[in-house]
XYZ file of C-alpha atoms in Angstrom:
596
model
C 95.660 92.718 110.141
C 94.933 92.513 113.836
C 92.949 94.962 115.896
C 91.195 97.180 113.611
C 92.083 98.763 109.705
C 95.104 100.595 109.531
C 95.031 104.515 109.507
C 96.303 105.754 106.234
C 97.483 109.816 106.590
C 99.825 111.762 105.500
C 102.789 110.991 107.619
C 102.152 107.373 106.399
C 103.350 108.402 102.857
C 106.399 110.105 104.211
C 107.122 107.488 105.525
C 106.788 105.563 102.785
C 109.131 107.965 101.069
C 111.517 107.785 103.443
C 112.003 103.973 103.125
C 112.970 104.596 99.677
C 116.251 106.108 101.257
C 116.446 103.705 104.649
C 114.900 101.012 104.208
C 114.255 99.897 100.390
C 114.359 95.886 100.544
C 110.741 96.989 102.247
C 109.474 98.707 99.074
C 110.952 95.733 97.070
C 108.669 93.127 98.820
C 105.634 95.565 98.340
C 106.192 96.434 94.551
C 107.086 92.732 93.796
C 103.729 91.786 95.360
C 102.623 94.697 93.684
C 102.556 93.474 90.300
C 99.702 90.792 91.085
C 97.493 93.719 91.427
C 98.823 95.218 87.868
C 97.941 92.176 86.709
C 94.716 91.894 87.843
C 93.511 95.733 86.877
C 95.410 94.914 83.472
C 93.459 91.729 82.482
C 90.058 93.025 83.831
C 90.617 96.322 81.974
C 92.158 95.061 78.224
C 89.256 93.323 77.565
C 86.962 96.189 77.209
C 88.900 97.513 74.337
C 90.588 94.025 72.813
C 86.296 92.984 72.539
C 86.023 95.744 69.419
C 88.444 94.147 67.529
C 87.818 90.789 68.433
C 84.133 91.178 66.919
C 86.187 92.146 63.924
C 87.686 88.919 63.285
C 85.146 86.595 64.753
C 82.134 87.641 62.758
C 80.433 85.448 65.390
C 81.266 87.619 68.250
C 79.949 90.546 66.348
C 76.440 89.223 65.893
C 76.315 87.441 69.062
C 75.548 89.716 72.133
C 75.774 86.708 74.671
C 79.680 85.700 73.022
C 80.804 88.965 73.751
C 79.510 88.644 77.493
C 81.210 85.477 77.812
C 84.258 86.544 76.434
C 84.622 89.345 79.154
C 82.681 87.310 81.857
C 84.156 84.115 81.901
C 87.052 85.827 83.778
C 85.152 86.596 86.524
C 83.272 83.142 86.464
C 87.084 82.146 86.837
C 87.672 84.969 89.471
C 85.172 83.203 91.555
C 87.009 79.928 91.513
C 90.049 81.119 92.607
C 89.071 83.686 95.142
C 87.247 80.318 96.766
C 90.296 77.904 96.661
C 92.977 81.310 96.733
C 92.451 81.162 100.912
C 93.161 77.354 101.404
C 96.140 77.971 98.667
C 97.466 80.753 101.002
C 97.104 79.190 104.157
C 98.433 75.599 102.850
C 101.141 76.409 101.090
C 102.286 80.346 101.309
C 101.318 83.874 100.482
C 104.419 83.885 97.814
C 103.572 80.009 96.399
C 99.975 81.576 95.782
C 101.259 84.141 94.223
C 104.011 82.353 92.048
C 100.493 80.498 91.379
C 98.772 83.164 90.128
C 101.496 84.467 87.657
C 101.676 81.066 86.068
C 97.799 81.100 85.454
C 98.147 84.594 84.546
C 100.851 83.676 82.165
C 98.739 80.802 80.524
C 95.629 82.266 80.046
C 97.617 85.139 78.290
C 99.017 83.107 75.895
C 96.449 80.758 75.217
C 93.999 83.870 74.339
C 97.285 85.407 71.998
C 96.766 82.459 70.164
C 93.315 81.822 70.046
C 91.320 80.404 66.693
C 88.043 80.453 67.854
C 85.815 82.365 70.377
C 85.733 78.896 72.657
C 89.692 78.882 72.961
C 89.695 82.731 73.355
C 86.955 81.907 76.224
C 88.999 78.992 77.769
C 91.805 81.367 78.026
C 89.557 84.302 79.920
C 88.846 80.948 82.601
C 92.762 80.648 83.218
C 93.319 84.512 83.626
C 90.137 84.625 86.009
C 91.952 82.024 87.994
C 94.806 84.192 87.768
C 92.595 87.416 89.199
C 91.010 85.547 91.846
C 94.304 84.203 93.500
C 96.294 87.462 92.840
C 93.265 89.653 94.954
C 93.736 87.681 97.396
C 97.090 86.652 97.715
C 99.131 90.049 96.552
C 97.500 92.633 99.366
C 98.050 89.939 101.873
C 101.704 89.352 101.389
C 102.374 92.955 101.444
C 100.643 93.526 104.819
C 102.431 90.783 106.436
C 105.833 91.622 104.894
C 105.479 95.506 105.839
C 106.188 97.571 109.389
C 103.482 98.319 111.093
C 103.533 102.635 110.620
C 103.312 102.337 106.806
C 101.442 98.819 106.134
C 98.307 100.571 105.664
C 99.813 103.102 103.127
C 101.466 100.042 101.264
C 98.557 97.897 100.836
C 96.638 100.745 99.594
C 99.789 100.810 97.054
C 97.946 97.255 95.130
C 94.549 99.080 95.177
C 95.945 101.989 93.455
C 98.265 99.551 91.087
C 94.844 97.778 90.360
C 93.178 100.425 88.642
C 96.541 101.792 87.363
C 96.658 98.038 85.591
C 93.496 99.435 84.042
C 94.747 102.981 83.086
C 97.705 100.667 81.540
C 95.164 98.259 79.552
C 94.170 101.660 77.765
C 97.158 102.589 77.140
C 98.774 99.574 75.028
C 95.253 99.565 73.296
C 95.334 102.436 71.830
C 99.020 102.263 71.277
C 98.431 98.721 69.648
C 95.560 100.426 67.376
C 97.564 103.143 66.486
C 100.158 100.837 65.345
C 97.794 98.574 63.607
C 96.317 101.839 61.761
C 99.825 103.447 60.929
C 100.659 100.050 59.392
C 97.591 99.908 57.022
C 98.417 103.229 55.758
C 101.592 102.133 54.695
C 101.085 99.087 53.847
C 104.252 97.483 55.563
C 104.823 94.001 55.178
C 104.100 92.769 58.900
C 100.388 94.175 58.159
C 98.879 90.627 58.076
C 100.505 89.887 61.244
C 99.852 92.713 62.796
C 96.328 94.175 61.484
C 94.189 91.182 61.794
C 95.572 90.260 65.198
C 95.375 93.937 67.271
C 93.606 92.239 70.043
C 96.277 89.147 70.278
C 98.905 91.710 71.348
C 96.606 93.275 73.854
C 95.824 90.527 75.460
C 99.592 88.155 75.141
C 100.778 91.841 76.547
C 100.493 90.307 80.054
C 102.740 87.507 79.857
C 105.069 90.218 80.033
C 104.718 91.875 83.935
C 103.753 88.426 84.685
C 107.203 87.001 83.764
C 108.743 89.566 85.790
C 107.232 88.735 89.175
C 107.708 84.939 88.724
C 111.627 86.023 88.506
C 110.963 88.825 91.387
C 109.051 86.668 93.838
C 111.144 83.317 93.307
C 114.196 86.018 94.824
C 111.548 86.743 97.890
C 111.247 84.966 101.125
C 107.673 83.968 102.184
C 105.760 86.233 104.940
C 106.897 86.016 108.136
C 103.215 85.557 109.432
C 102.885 82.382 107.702
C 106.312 80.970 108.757
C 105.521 81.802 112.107
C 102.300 79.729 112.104
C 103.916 76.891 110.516
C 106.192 76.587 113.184
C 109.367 78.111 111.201
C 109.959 80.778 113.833
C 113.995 81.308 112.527
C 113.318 82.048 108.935
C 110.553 84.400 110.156
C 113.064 86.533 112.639
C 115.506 86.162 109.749
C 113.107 88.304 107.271
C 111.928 90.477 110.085
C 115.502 91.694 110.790
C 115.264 92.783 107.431
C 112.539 94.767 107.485
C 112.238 96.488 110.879
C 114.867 98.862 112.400
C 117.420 96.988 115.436
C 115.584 98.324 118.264
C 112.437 97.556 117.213
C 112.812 93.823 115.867
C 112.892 91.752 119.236
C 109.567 93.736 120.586
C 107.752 92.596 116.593
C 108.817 89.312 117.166
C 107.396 88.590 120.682
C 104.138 90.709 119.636
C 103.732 88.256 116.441
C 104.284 85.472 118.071
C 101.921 86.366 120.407
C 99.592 87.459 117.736
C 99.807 84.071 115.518
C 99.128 81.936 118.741
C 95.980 83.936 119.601
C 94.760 83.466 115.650
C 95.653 79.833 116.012
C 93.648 79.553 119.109
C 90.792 81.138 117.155
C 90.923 79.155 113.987
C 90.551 75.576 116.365
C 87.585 77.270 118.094
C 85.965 78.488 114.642
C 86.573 74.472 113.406
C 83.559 74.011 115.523
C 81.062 76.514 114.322
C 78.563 75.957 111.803
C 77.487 78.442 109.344
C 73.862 78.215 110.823
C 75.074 78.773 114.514
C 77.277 82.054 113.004
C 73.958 83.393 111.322
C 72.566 83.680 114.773
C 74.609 85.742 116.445
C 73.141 88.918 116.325
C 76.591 90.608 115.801
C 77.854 88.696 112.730
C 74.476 88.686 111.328
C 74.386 92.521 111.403
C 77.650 92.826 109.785
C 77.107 90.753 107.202
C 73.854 92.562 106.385
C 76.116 95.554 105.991
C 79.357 93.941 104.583
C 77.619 91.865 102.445
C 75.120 94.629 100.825
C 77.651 97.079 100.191
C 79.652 94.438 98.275
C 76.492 93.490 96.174
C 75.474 96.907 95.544
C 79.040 98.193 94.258
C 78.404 95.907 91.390
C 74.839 96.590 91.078
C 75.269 100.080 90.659
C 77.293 99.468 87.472
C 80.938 100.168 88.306
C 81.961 97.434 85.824
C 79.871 97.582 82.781
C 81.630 101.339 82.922
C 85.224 99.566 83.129
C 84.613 96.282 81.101
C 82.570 98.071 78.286
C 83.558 101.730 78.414
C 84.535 101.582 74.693
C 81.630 99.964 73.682
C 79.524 102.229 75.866
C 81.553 105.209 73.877
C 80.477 103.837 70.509
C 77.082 103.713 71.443
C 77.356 107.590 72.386
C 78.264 107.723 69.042
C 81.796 107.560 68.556
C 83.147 105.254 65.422
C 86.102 105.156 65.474
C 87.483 102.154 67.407
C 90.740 104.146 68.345
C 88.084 107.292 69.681
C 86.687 105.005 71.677
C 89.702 103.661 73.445
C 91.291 107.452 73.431
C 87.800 108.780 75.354
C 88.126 105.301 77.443
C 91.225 106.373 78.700
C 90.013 109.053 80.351
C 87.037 106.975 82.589
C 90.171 104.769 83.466
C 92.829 107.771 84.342
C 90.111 109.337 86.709
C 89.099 105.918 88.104
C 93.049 105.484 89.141
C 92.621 109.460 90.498
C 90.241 108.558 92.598
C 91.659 105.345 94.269
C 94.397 108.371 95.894
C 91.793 110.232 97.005
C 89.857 108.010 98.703
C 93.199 107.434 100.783
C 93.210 110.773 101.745
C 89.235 111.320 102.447
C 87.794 108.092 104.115
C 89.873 108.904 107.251
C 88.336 112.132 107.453
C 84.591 112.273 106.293
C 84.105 109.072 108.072
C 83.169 105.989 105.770
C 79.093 106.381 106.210
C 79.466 109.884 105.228
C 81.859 109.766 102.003
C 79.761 106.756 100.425
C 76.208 108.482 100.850
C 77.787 111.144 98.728
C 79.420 108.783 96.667
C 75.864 107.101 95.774
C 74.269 110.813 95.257
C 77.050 111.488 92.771
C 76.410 108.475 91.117
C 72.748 108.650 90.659
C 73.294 112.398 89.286
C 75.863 110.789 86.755
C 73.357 108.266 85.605
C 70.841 110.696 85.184
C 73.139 112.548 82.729
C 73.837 109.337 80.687
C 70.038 108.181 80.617
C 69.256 111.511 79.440
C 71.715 111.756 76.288
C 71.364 107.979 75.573
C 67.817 108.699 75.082
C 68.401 112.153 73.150
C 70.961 109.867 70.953
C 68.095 107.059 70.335
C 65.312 109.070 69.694
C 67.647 111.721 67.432
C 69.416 109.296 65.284
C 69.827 110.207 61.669
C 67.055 108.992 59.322
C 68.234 106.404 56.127
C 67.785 107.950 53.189
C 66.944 105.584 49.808
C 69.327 108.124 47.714
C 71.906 106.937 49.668
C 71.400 102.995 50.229
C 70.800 102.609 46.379
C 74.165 104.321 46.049
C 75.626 101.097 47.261
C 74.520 98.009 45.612
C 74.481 95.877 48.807
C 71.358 97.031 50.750
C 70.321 95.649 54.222
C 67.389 92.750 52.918
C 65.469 94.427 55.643
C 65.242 97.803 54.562
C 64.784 96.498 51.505
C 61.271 94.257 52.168
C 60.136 96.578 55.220
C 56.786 97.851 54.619
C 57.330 101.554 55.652
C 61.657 102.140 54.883
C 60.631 106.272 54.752
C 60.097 105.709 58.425
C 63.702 104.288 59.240
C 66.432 106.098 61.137
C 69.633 104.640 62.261
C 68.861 102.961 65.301
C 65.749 101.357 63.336
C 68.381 99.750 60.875
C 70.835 99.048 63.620
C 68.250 96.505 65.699
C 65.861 95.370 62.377
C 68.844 92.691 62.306
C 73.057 91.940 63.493
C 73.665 92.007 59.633
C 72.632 95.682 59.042
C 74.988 98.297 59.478
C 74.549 102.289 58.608
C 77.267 104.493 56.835
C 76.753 107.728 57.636
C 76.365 110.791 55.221
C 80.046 111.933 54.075
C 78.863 115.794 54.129
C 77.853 115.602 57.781
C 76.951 112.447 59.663
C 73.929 113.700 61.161
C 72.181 114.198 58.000
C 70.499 110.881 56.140
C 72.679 107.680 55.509
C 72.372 104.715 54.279
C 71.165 100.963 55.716
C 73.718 98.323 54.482
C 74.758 94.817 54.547
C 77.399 94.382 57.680
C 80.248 92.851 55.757
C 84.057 94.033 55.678
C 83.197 94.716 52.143
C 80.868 97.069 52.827
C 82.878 98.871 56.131
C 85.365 99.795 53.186
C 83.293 100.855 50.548
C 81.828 103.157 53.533
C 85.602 104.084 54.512
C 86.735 104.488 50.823
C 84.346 107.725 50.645
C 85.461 109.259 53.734
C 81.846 108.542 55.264
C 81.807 106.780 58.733
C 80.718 103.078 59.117
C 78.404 102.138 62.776
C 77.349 98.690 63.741
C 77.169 99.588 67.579
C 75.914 103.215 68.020
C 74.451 106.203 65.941
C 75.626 109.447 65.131
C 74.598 111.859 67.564
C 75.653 115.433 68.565
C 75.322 114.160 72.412
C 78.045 112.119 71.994
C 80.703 114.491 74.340
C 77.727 114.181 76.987
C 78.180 110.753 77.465
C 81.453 110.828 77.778
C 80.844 114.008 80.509
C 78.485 111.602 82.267
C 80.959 108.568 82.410
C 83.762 110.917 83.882
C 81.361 112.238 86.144
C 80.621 108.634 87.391
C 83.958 107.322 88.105
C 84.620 110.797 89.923
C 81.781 110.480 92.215
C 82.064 106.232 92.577
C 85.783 105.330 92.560
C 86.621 107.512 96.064
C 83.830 105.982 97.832
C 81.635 103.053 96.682
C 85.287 101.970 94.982
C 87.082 101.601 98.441
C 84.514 101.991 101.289
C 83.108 98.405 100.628
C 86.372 96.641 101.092
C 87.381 98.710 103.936
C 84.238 98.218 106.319
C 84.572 94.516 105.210
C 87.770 94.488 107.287
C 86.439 96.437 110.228
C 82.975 95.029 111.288
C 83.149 91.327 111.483
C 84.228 90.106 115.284
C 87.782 88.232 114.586
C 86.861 84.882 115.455
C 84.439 85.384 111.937
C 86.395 87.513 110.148
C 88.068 84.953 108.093
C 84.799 83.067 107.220
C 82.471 86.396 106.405
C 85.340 88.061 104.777
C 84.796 85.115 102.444
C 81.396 85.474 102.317
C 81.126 88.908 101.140
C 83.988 88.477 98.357
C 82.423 85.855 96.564
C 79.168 87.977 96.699
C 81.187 90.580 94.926
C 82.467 88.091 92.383
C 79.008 86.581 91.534
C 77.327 90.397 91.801
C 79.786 91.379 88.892
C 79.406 88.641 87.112
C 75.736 88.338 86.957
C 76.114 92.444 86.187
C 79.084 91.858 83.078
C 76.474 88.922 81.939
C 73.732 90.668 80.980
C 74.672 94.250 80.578
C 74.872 94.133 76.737
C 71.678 91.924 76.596
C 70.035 94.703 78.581
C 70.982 97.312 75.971
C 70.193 95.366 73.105
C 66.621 94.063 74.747
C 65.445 97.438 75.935
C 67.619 99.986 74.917
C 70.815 101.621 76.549
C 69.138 104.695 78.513
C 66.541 102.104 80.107
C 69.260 100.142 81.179
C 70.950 102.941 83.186
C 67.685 104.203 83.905
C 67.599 100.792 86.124
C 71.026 101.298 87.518
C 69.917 104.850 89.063
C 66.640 102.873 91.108
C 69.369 100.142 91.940
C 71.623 103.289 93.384
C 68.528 104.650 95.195
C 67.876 101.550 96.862
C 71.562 101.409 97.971
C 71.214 104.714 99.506
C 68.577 103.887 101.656
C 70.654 100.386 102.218
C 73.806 102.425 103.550
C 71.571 104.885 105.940
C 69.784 102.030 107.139
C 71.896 99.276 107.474
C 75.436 100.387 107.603
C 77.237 101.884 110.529
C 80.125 104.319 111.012
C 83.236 102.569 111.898
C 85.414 105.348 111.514
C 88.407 105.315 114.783
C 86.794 102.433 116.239
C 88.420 99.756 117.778
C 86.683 95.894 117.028
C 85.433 95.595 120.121
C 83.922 98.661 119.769
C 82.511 97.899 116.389
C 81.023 94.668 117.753
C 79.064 96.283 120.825
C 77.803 98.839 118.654
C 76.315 96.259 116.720
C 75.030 94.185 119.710
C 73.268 96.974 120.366
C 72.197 98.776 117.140
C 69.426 100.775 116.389
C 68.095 102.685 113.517
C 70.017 105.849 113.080
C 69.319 108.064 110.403
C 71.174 111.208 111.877
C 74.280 109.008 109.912
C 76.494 112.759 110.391
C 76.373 111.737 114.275
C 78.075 109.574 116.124
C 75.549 106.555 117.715
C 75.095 108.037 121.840
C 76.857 104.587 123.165
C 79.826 105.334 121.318
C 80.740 108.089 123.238
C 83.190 110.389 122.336
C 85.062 109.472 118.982
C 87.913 107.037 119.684
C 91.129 107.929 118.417
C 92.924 105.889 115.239
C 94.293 102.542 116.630
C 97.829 101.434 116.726
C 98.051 98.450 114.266
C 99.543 95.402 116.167
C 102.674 93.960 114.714
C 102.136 91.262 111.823
């Protein structure tokens, strides 16, 4: 998008609605592209609840912290690979080929994990989705701002943010529906219950060959962007789909200002051919927005956005919460609000100014992860104790309750770490009163069931439980409207435009390795030092990005690129962030996007 981020109001969305009557081939493109960005909040959201059952089945999984983590991070070790090669893809062959690209991955890697033996095939599939993510968050918000007029581009990209994280509302939705099938059919004992109880997770995850089907038949009925067939010299199948999309009057005056615009970018591209990385990092400009662009990238995954999203269920069992289909029920509430806040940050970035809305972002965050260090502690140090009535009223007893030197001294959480093959069922009077310290077998989980008592591998009971789930609510509220969106918006205002390509890169595949390093070792963290220590580091890692943001990252709110880039040149310190810097003068009005 040329000459600064597009302005997103309220007259954008009527607009939008108003191209449902006039204009709907427009909205067609956009929700056709759309899908991509389903597909990517679906795949990076079912995995958080498909993980619980899959650690049913593969008994591996279930003892093996660093399998799960590779299960959900492979993706994004995938995600990496195809943001990298998704550009080249784009520019060498098409915004819709990439796409079409994407789907097929997307399809693949969904069906390879639906059939899945083992945890290595179930992994091998997570690399083909990844593929499938990288591509599509690249390829899918492109298309639709070159294949949109100019008033309501802004407001239609924003559309594949908010279908990203409604992808992820959607993930929670067919889990729970899948595990309320699953349980309605062991009750009853239907027929299809081998097929369908031991395989809950296979439906969750083959689930996406389904919206990914439709947008392979969807885009193959699409033309490609008009941007792209412009710069490839195929000027009369670009004015063909412009026609399409822009009113009479206004199509010759898009087509001179886009070819204008492609021949300046071409221009640009042969002089960037001749600039080395090393000679970019020394212009004071780039440098500076990279420091910013960069740093707010890394520090939206630092502050632990994704262990909420990827491992919401599993961080809702260790609150306390048994029940598999609990935890994806309270899930779906972190995900609904996360979606929520995606619209508002459409509505409030334009008007706090982006500095402004993710300082109070951060603070909302570190109050959030105050609330869950707090009750995660309260739950550790308050876990019920294991009484030896109990365990001797089963006749498989964890062997290390059973040789430890001091087993009056043993709660829940004791039995829970002393090995992966203990488990604790819970006291069928009230949970929070003594239980017992078992052998973690399927045998067991049903003796445990058979009495009405509750079985816990993951978590302890604990009558903080509903705090925990008040604290993750509380942090998607306060992150999703700012640290969600501000990152990727200043990313596309501050770097000069003969860079922008090139450090747009940059800070994307700092966000890819950030979360990946961050989904990688989250559950090793808990399990090493404990789950409130973990997000006790999280809240010094959101304090630190505080006093990144005030130092480091400036207000681009209204301003032009040019603008942007002599307010770098020229930057100093500026902790009064509620002002605007003295050479900026008075606050430049929202910019006219240029034609695509």
């Amino acid at each position: 998008m040329e000459g600064g981020g597009v302005e997103v109001d309220a007259s954008a969305f009527r607009e939008c609605l108003s191209l449902s009557w006039k204009n709907p081939y427009v909205l067609r493109l956009a929700f056709s592209a759309g899908i991509g960005g389903l597909l990517f909040g679906y795949d990076t959201g079912v995995i958080s609840g498909a993980i619980l059952y899959i650690r049913d089945d593969f008994k591996a999984v279930d003892r093996k912290t660093w399998l799960q983590e590779a299960i959900v991070s492979m993706a994004l070790a995938g995600a990496i690979v195809g943001a990298a090669v998704g550009g080249w893809i784009n520019d060498r062959f098409g915004r819709r080929k990439a796409i079409l690209l994407a789907d097929t991955l997307f399809f693949i890697g969904s069906a390879v994990m639906a059939a899945a033996t083992n945890p290595s095939i179930l992994i091998v599939g997570r690399v083909f989705v990844g593929l499938g993510v990288g591509m599509a968050s690249m390829a899918s918000p492109l298309y639709i701002s070159e294949a949109s007029p100019t008033r309501v581009r802004g407001a239609l990209v924003s559309l594949n943010g908010f279908l990203i994280t409604g992808g992820q509302f959607l993930s929670y939705l067919i889990n729970l529906a899948f595990t309320k099938v699953r349980n309605y059919a062991l009750s009853l004992h239907y027929f299809f219950v081998d097929y369908i109880a031991p395989g809950t997770w296979r439906w969750m995850l083959g689930a996406a060959v389904v919206p990914a089907l439709i947008q392979i038949v969807l885009m193959m009925m699409l033309p490609e962007s008009p941007r792209w067939l412009f710069r490839k010299g195929r000027e009369e199948e670009g004015k063909e789909i412009l026609r399409k999309i822009y009113p009479p009057q206004e199509v010759e005056a898009e087509i001179n200002t886009l070819r204008e615009s492609v021949e300046i970018e071409i221009k640009e591209a042969e002089a960037t051919d001749n600039i080395s990385i090393v000679k970019m990092l020394k212009t004071k400009t780039v440098r500076r927005g990279l420091y910013a662009g960069m740093g707010l990238q890394i520090f939206q995954q630092f502050v632990g956005i994704n262990t909420v999203m990827y491992y919401s269920p599993t961080i809702v069992q260790l609150a306390g919460f048994a029940s598999n289909r609990t935890a994806l029920l309270l899930s779906l509430v972190t995900s609904g609000l996360n979606a929520f806040g995606s619209i508002l940050s459409i509505y409030f970035i334009d008007r706090t100014g982006r500095k402004k809305l993710v300082l109070f972002s951060l603070c909302g965050v570190v109050f959030s992860l105050v609330v869950l260090t707090v009750v995660f502690h309260q739950s550790t140090t308050h876990s019920p104790m294991v009484s030896a009535l109990e365990t001797s009223h089963f006749n498989n007893t964890c062997p290390d309750y059973h040789s430890a030197a001091n087993p009056g001294g043993w709660d829940c959480m004791k039995c829970l770490k002393a090995s992966p093959n203990c488990g604790f069922c819970a006291s069928g009077a009230n949970k929070l009163l003594p239980g017992a310290c078992l052998i973690s077998n399927d045998t067991t989980k049903d003796q445990c069931h058979e009495e009405d008592r509750l079985w816990y591998t993951v978590g302890c009971p604990s009558k903080f439980g509903w705090l925990a789930i008040v604290g993750l609510a509380l942090y998607i509220i306060f992150f999703s409207p700012g640290m969600g969106t501000v990152p990727w918006v200043v990313n596309s205002e501050i770097y000069p435009l003969r860079y922008r390509g090139i450090c747009g890169g940059m800070a994307s595949t700092s966000n890819w390795v950030s979360n990946l390093i961050v989904a990688q070792s989250f559950l090793s963290l808990t399990q090493a030092i404990g789950t409130s220590w973990t997000f006790m580091i999280f809240i010094f890692i959101t304090i630190a990005a505080i006093i990144f943001v005030i130092i480091f990252v400036p207000e681009t709110k209204g301003l032009p690129m040019e603008e942007v880039e002599k307010m770098l040149e020229g930057r100093d310190l500026n902790f009064k962030f509620w002002q605007r810097s003295s050479h900026c003068g008075e606050e430049v009005p929202p910019q006219k996007t240029q034609s695509n």
